[in-house]
Amino acid sequence: MAATAPSYPAPLGREDSAKSKQEPSDVEANVLPVTGIHDLDDVFGEDDSIVDPVYKAKLKLLGEAFQEIGMGKYQWYLFMVTGFGWFSDNAWQIITGLILTPTVNEFNYEGPYLKLGQSIGFLIGCIVFGIGCDIWGRRWCFNATLFITGVFAIAGGSSSNALALCAWTTVWSIGVGGNLPVDSAVFLEFAPASHQYLLTILSVWWSIGQLVSSLVAWPLIANFSCASADDCPRESNQGWRYFLYAFGGLILIFFVLRYFVFHLYESPRYLVGRGRDAEAVEVVRKVAKFNGKEIRLTTDMLKAAESAARKEAEAGDVVLGDIDAKPGVADTLRLMFFGTGRHVKALFATKKLALSTTLLIWIWTLIGLAYALYNNYIPFFLATRGADFGDGSIYITYRNQVILSVVGIPGAFLAGWMVELRYLGRNGTLAISTILTGVFLLASTTARSSNALLGWNCGYSLTNNVMWAVLYAVSPELFPAKHRGTGNAIVALGDRVSNLFAPVIALYADLTTSVPIWVAGALFVVAGLLAVLLPFEPRGKASI
């Protein structure tokens, strides 16, 4: 039986605020059942076996508080700075493809090894920062990812051989890999339930990252690169280095804006999960003040909610979970190596949640492999196809890449509209967009002209961006806050592991044929069909 979580009245007006300072409030009078227009059902319904009843009762209060605060200045600034993570994630996936040809010409190495180094970095990053943000907190992970990416990307521009370049790529990719598991959790945990759909629209930054990286690469690599590997000394091939310096510097500017200009408070949901109720209330009050609002949430209300939930749970013989204390240095290391299993186990707490988590892992894995096979080698593929049609110049290749990037930008807004439609929701939108992405890829193999190929790829770019927008949003919505970072890391792990196979396949496959496209298209279609089976639909419901 679900615990009835207490709530609090609407925010005080300015006149009432002064009065409340003179007359101490009666906690019992302020603690009311959660009712009213903001009382949205949560994603998991009334099943307390998924989320600890005490924790869930407190999160109900926090959810009500953020709904009362609304989508204010703090949340919109957060929309901007979390968007830097989406920007970085897609830009750097594209960048290794953009610098592939000039670096191979200069260093004469097997290009897939660059992709392999990137994939290893992504894998490490999503594990360390995804799971780490559930243990150490969201804040430091949020700031560290961009710093690591920017610093080591600039260092990568100084590479004098292929080994150094692949090593630097691996290190900067650790920062890139940690972006979205952390950033999606941060935004979701500060946004009011009525505006959770904005997590989908955040992917517009993902598309902008692709566009900006293509625009920066176009003049630098096209004008400062060797024509071929036959004669390619360093002084004639500086374009890709200028590119890494420029983009690494841009990411460091993003870090400065995140760390020194914007102040990210620790997530109240994370703090409550650690038993740090007073700190959680203080954060909510600071966010409300920043937005020009006042709230009446107190630590006593959280305690009252906890007491009510415990009584309800004891009456129904519900087993309560443990509250994590604030860890010290030794505890942090212990939790990182030995406490991860508890977070993972919680993602499979019930049959329904286990099905949801398993399906998400498979969807991420299939899409990740398909995306890596196709997108990582798109400049090479377009160049070879263009060459077949007589227009395979560097200029045409990057022009087409920019066109595909621009076409993808409306995808995030289209996704944000579709996920709120009654008969589609998150799951329907994900299924349709993923299947259409596969269909467009398969159709591209029928192209008999460069323009026809570009047209099919434009369709792919639009639906692909809708797909990623929904996937990056629905995954954190389907995990409890206490284990959200770990959940994001686990599903992203499927994507990152599959990324490891793409370079290996490329080492032994002929990329000049249409076979990789057929395989990628089929994988997208299968992933779309799996999305139909997801048991939870987050549309119109509050994340926990």
JSON list of N, CA and C in Angstrom, two decimals, residues 208-248:
[
{"chain": "A", "resi": 208, "resn": "ILE", "atom": "N", "xyz": [23.15, 21.28, -32.52]},
{"chain": "A", "resi": 208, "resn": "ILE", "atom": "CA", "xyz": [24.01, 22.45, -32.71]},
{"chain": "A", "resi": 208, "resn": "ILE", "atom": "C", "xyz": [25.48, 22.06, -32.61]},
{"chain": "A", "resi": 209, "resn": "GLY", "atom": "N", "xyz": [25.80, 21.13, -31.72]},
{"chain": "A", "resi": 209, "resn": "GLY", "atom": "CA", "xyz": [27.18, 20.65, -31.61]},
{"chain": "A", "resi": 209, "resn": "GLY", "atom": "C", "xyz": [27.67, 20.05, -32.91]},
{"chain": "A", "resi": 210, "resn": "GLN", "atom": "N", "xyz": [26.79, 19.28, -33.56]},
{"chain": "A", "resi": 210, "resn": "GLN", "atom": "CA", "xyz": [27.14, 18.69, -34.85]},
{"chain": "A", "resi": 210, "resn": "GLN", "atom": "C", "xyz": [27.35, 19.77, -35.90]},
{"chain": "A", "resi": 211, "resn": "LEU", "atom": "N", "xyz": [26.47, 20.77, -35.90]},
{"chain": "A", "resi": 211, "resn": "LEU", "atom": "CA", "xyz": [26.56, 21.84, -36.88]},
{"chain": "A", "resi": 211, "resn": "LEU", "atom": "C", "xyz": [27.83, 22.68, -36.69]},
{"chain": "A", "resi": 212, "resn": "VAL", "atom": "N", "xyz": [28.09, 23.09, -35.45]},
{"chain": "A", "resi": 212, "resn": "VAL", "atom": "CA", "xyz": [29.26, 23.94, -35.19]},
{"chain": "A", "resi": 212, "resn": "VAL", "atom": "C", "xyz": [30.56, 23.21, -35.51]},
{"chain": "A", "resi": 213, "resn": "SER", "atom": "N", "xyz": [30.64, 21.93, -35.12]},
{"chain": "A", "resi": 213, "resn": "SER", "atom": "CA", "xyz": [31.87, 21.18, -35.42]},
{"chain": "A", "resi": 213, "resn": "SER", "atom": "C", "xyz": [32.09, 21.08, -36.93]},
{"chain": "A", "resi": 214, "resn": "SER", "atom": "N", "xyz": [31.02, 20.90, -37.68]},
{"chain": "A", "resi": 214, "resn": "SER", "atom": "CA", "xyz": [31.15, 20.82, -39.14]},
{"chain": "A", "resi": 214, "resn": "SER", "atom": "C", "xyz": [31.56, 22.17, -39.73]},
{"chain": "A", "resi": 215, "resn": "LEU", "atom": "N", "xyz": [30.97, 23.25, -39.20]},
{"chain": "A", "resi": 215, "resn": "LEU", "atom": "CA", "xyz": [31.29, 24.59, -39.72]},
{"chain": "A", "resi": 215, "resn": "LEU", "atom": "C", "xyz": [32.73, 24.98, -39.42]},
{"chain": "A", "resi": 216, "resn": "VAL", "atom": "N", "xyz": [33.22, 24.63, -38.23]},
{"chain": "A", "resi": 216, "resn": "VAL", "atom": "CA", "xyz": [34.59, 24.95, -37.87]},
{"chain": "A", "resi": 216, "resn": "VAL", "atom": "C", "xyz": [35.58, 24.11, -38.68]},
{"chain": "A", "resi": 217, "resn": "ALA", "atom": "N", "xyz": [35.23, 22.83, -38.87]},
{"chain": "A", "resi": 217, "resn": "ALA", "atom": "CA", "xyz": [36.12, 21.93, -39.60]},
{"chain": "A", "resi": 217, "resn": "ALA", "atom": "C", "xyz": [36.22, 22.29, -41.08]},
{"chain": "A", "resi": 218, "resn": "TRP", "atom": "N", "xyz": [35.13, 22.75, -41.63]},
{"chain": "A", "resi": 218, "resn": "TRP", "atom": "CA", "xyz": [35.07, 23.00, -43.08]},
{"chain": "A", "resi": 218, "resn": "TRP", "atom": "C", "xyz": [36.21, 23.89, -43.56]},
{"chain": "A", "resi": 219, "resn": "PRO", "atom": "N", "xyz": [36.38, 25.13, -43.06]},
{"chain": "A", "resi": 219, "resn": "PRO", "atom": "CA", "xyz": [37.48, 25.96, -43.57]},
{"chain": "A", "resi": 219, "resn": "PRO", "atom": "C", "xyz": [38.86, 25.50, -43.11]},
{"chain": "A", "resi": 220, "resn": "LEU", "atom": "N", "xyz": [38.95, 24.99, -41.88]},
{"chain": "A", "resi": 220, "resn": "LEU", "atom": "CA", "xyz": [40.27, 24.63, -41.35]},
{"chain": "A", "resi": 220, "resn": "LEU", "atom": "C", "xyz": [40.84, 23.39, -42.03]},
{"chain": "A", "resi": 221, "resn": "ILE", "atom": "N", "xyz": [40.04, 22.33, -42.08]},
{"chain": "A", "resi": 221, "resn": "ILE", "atom": "CA", "xyz": [40.55, 21.09, -42.65]},
{"chain": "A", "resi": 221, "resn": "ILE", "atom": "C", "xyz": [40.58, 21.15, -44.17]},
{"chain": "A", "resi": 222, "resn": "ALA", "atom": "N", "xyz": [39.61, 21.84, -44.76]},
{"chain": "A", "resi": 222, "resn": "ALA", "atom": "CA", "xyz": [39.58, 21.93, -46.22]},
{"chain": "A", "resi": 222, "resn": "ALA", "atom": "C", "xyz": [40.74, 22.75, -46.76]},
{"chain": "A", "resi": 223, "resn": "ASN", "atom": "N", "xyz": [41.18, 23.77, -46.01]},
{"chain": "A", "resi": 223, "resn": "ASN", "atom": "CA", "xyz": [42.20, 24.69, -46.52]},
{"chain": "A", "resi": 223, "resn": "ASN", "atom": "C", "xyz": [43.60, 24.44, -45.97]},
{"chain": "A", "resi": 224, "resn": "PHE", "atom": "N", "xyz": [43.72, 23.67, -44.92]},
{"chain": "A", "resi": 224, "resn": "PHE", "atom": "CA", "xyz": [45.04, 23.47, -44.30]},
{"chain": "A", "resi": 224, "resn": "PHE", "atom": "C", "xyz": [45.36, 21.98, -44.14]},
{"chain": "A", "resi": 225, "resn": "SER", "atom": "N", "xyz": [45.04, 21.20, -45.16]},
{"chain": "A", "resi": 225, "resn": "SER", "atom": "CA", "xyz": [45.30, 19.76, -45.10]},
{"chain": "A", "resi": 225, "resn": "SER", "atom": "C", "xyz": [46.03, 19.30, -46.36]},
{"chain": "A", "resi": 226, "resn": "CYS", "atom": "N", "xyz": [46.74, 18.19, -46.22]},
{"chain": "A", "resi": 226, "resn": "CYS", "atom": "CA", "xyz": [47.42, 17.60, -47.37]},
{"chain": "A", "resi": 226, "resn": "CYS", "atom": "C", "xyz": [46.39, 17.07, -48.36]},
{"chain": "A", "resi": 227, "resn": "ALA", "atom": "N", "xyz": [46.76, 17.07, -49.61]},
{"chain": "A", "resi": 227, "resn": "ALA", "atom": "CA", "xyz": [45.87, 16.55, -50.64]},
{"chain": "A", "resi": 227, "resn": "ALA", "atom": "C", "xyz": [45.82, 15.02, -50.60]},
{"chain": "A", "resi": 228, "resn": "SER", "atom": "N", "xyz": [46.92, 14.39, -50.18]},
{"chain": "A", "resi": 228, "resn": "SER", "atom": "CA", "xyz": [46.97, 12.93, -50.12]},
{"chain": "A", "resi": 228, "resn": "SER", "atom": "C", "xyz": [48.07, 12.50, -49.15]},
{"chain": "A", "resi": 229, "resn": "ALA", "atom": "N", "xyz": [48.15, 11.19, -48.94]},
{"chain": "A", "resi": 229, "resn": "ALA", "atom": "CA", "xyz": [49.16, 10.66, -48.02]},
{"chain": "A", "resi": 229, "resn": "ALA", "atom": "C", "xyz": [50.53, 10.56, -48.67]},
{"chain": "A", "resi": 230, "resn": "ASP", "atom": "N", "xyz": [50.63, 10.78, -49.97]},
{"chain": "A", "resi": 230, "resn": "ASP", "atom": "CA", "xyz": [51.91, 10.62, -50.67]},
{"chain": "A", "resi": 230, "resn": "ASP", "atom": "C", "xyz": [52.94, 11.64, -50.18]},
{"chain": "A", "resi": 231, "resn": "ASP", "atom": "N", "xyz": [52.49, 12.86, -49.92]},
{"chain": "A", "resi": 231, "resn": "ASP", "atom": "CA", "xyz": [53.41, 13.90, -49.45]},
{"chain": "A", "resi": 231, "resn": "ASP", "atom": "C", "xyz": [52.66, 14.73, -48.41]},
{"chain": "A", "resi": 232, "resn": "CYS", "atom": "N", "xyz": [52.80, 14.35, -47.13]},
{"chain": "A", "resi": 232, "resn": "CYS", "atom": "CA", "xyz": [51.98, 14.98, -46.10]},
{"chain": "A", "resi": 232, "resn": "CYS", "atom": "C", "xyz": [52.81, 15.27, -44.84]},
{"chain": "A", "resi": 233, "resn": "PRO", "atom": "N", "xyz": [53.74, 16.24, -44.90]},
{"chain": "A", "resi": 233, "resn": "PRO", "atom": "CA", "xyz": [54.49, 16.61, -43.70]},
{"chain": "A", "resi": 233, "resn": "PRO", "atom": "C", "xyz": [53.61, 17.43, -42.76]},
{"chain": "A", "resi": 234, "resn": "ARG", "atom": "N", "xyz": [54.05, 17.55, -41.51]},
{"chain": "A", "resi": 234, "resn": "ARG", "atom": "CA", "xyz": [53.26, 18.25, -40.48]},
{"chain": "A", "resi": 234, "resn": "ARG", "atom": "C", "xyz": [52.96, 19.69, -40.87]},
{"chain": "A", "resi": 235, "resn": "GLU", "atom": "N", "xyz": [53.94, 20.39, -41.41]},
{"chain": "A", "resi": 235, "resn": "GLU", "atom": "CA", "xyz": [53.73, 21.81, -41.72]},
{"chain": "A", "resi": 235, "resn": "GLU", "atom": "C", "xyz": [52.70, 22.04, -42.82]},
{"chain": "A", "resi": 236, "resn": "SER", "atom": "N", "xyz": [52.39, 21.00, -43.59]},
{"chain": "A", "resi": 236, "resn": "SER", "atom": "CA", "xyz": [51.38, 21.13, -44.64]},
{"chain": "A", "resi": 236, "resn": "SER", "atom": "C", "xyz": [50.03, 20.55, -44.22]},
{"chain": "A", "resi": 237, "resn": "ASN", "atom": "N", "xyz": [49.94, 20.12, -42.97]},
{"chain": "A", "resi": 237, "resn": "ASN", "atom": "CA", "xyz": [48.73, 19.42, -42.53]},
{"chain": "A", "resi": 237, "resn": "ASN", "atom": "C", "xyz": [48.30, 19.89, -41.14]},
{"chain": "A", "resi": 238, "resn": "GLN", "atom": "N", "xyz": [48.24, 21.20, -40.96]},
{"chain": "A", "resi": 238, "resn": "GLN", "atom": "CA", "xyz": [47.94, 21.77, -39.64]},
{"chain": "A", "resi": 238, "resn": "GLN", "atom": "C", "xyz": [46.45, 21.95, -39.39]},
{"chain": "A", "resi": 239, "resn": "GLY", "atom": "N", "xyz": [45.61, 21.73, -40.39]},
{"chain": "A", "resi": 239, "resn": "GLY", "atom": "CA", "xyz": [44.18, 21.99, -40.24]},
{"chain": "A", "resi": 239, "resn": "GLY", "atom": "C", "xyz": [43.52, 21.28, -39.08]},
{"chain": "A", "resi": 240, "resn": "TRP", "atom": "N", "xyz": [43.80, 19.97, -38.95]},
{"chain": "A", "resi": 240, "resn": "TRP", "atom": "CA", "xyz": [43.15, 19.22, -37.88]},
{"chain": "A", "resi": 240, "resn": "TRP", "atom": "C", "xyz": [43.66, 19.67, -36.51]},
{"chain": "A", "resi": 241, "resn": "ARG", "atom": "N", "xyz": [44.92, 20.14, -36.44]},
{"chain": "A", "resi": 241, "resn": "ARG", "atom": "CA", "xyz": [45.45, 20.67, -35.18]},
{"chain": "A", "resi": 241, "resn": "ARG", "atom": "C", "xyz": [44.77, 21.99, -34.80]},
{"chain": "A", "resi": 242, "resn": "TYR", "atom": "N", "xyz": [44.63, 22.88, -35.79]},
{"chain": "A", "resi": 242, "resn": "TYR", "atom": "CA", "xyz": [43.91, 24.13, -35.54]},
{"chain": "A", "resi": 242, "resn": "TYR", "atom": "C", "xyz": [42.50, 23.83, -35.05]},
{"chain": "A", "resi": 243, "resn": "PHE", "atom": "N", "xyz": [41.92, 22.80, -35.64]},
{"chain": "A", "resi": 243, "resn": "PHE", "atom": "CA", "xyz": [40.55, 22.40, -35.30]},
{"chain": "A", "resi": 243, "resn": "PHE", "atom": "C", "xyz": [40.47, 21.97, -33.83]},
{"chain": "A", "resi": 244, "resn": "LEU", "atom": "N", "xyz": [41.40, 21.12, -33.37]},
{"chain": "A", "resi": 244, "resn": "LEU", "atom": "CA", "xyz": [41.39, 20.66, -31.99]},
{"chain": "A", "resi": 244, "resn": "LEU", "atom": "C", "xyz": [41.67, 21.80, -31.02]},
{"chain": "A", "resi": 245, "resn": "TYR", "atom": "N", "xyz": [42.58, 22.68, -31.39]},
{"chain": "A", "resi": 245, "resn": "TYR", "atom": "CA", "xyz": [42.86, 23.84, -30.53]},
{"chain": "A", "resi": 245, "resn": "TYR", "atom": "C", "xyz": [41.60, 24.71, -30.38]},
{"chain": "A", "resi": 246, "resn": "ALA", "atom": "N", "xyz": [40.94, 24.96, -31.50]},
{"chain": "A", "resi": 246, "resn": "ALA", "atom": "CA", "xyz": [39.76, 25.82, -31.49]},
{"chain": "A", "resi": 246, "resn": "ALA", "atom": "C", "xyz": [38.62, 25.19, -30.70]},
{"chain": "A", "resi": 247, "resn": "PHE", "atom": "N", "xyz": [38.38, 23.92, -30.93]},
{"chain": "A", "resi": 247, "resn": "PHE", "atom": "CA", "xyz": [37.24, 23.28, -30.27]},
{"chain": "A", "resi": 247, "resn": "PHE", "atom": "C", "xyz": [37.53, 22.98, -28.81]},
{"chain": "A", "resi": 248, "resn": "GLY", "atom": "N", "xyz": [38.77, 22.61, -28.52]},
{"chain": "A", "resi": 248, "resn": "GLY", "atom": "CA", "xyz": [39.13, 22.42, -27.11]},
{"chain": "A", "resi": 248, "resn": "GLY", "atom": "C", "xyz": [38.99, 23.72, -26.34]}
]
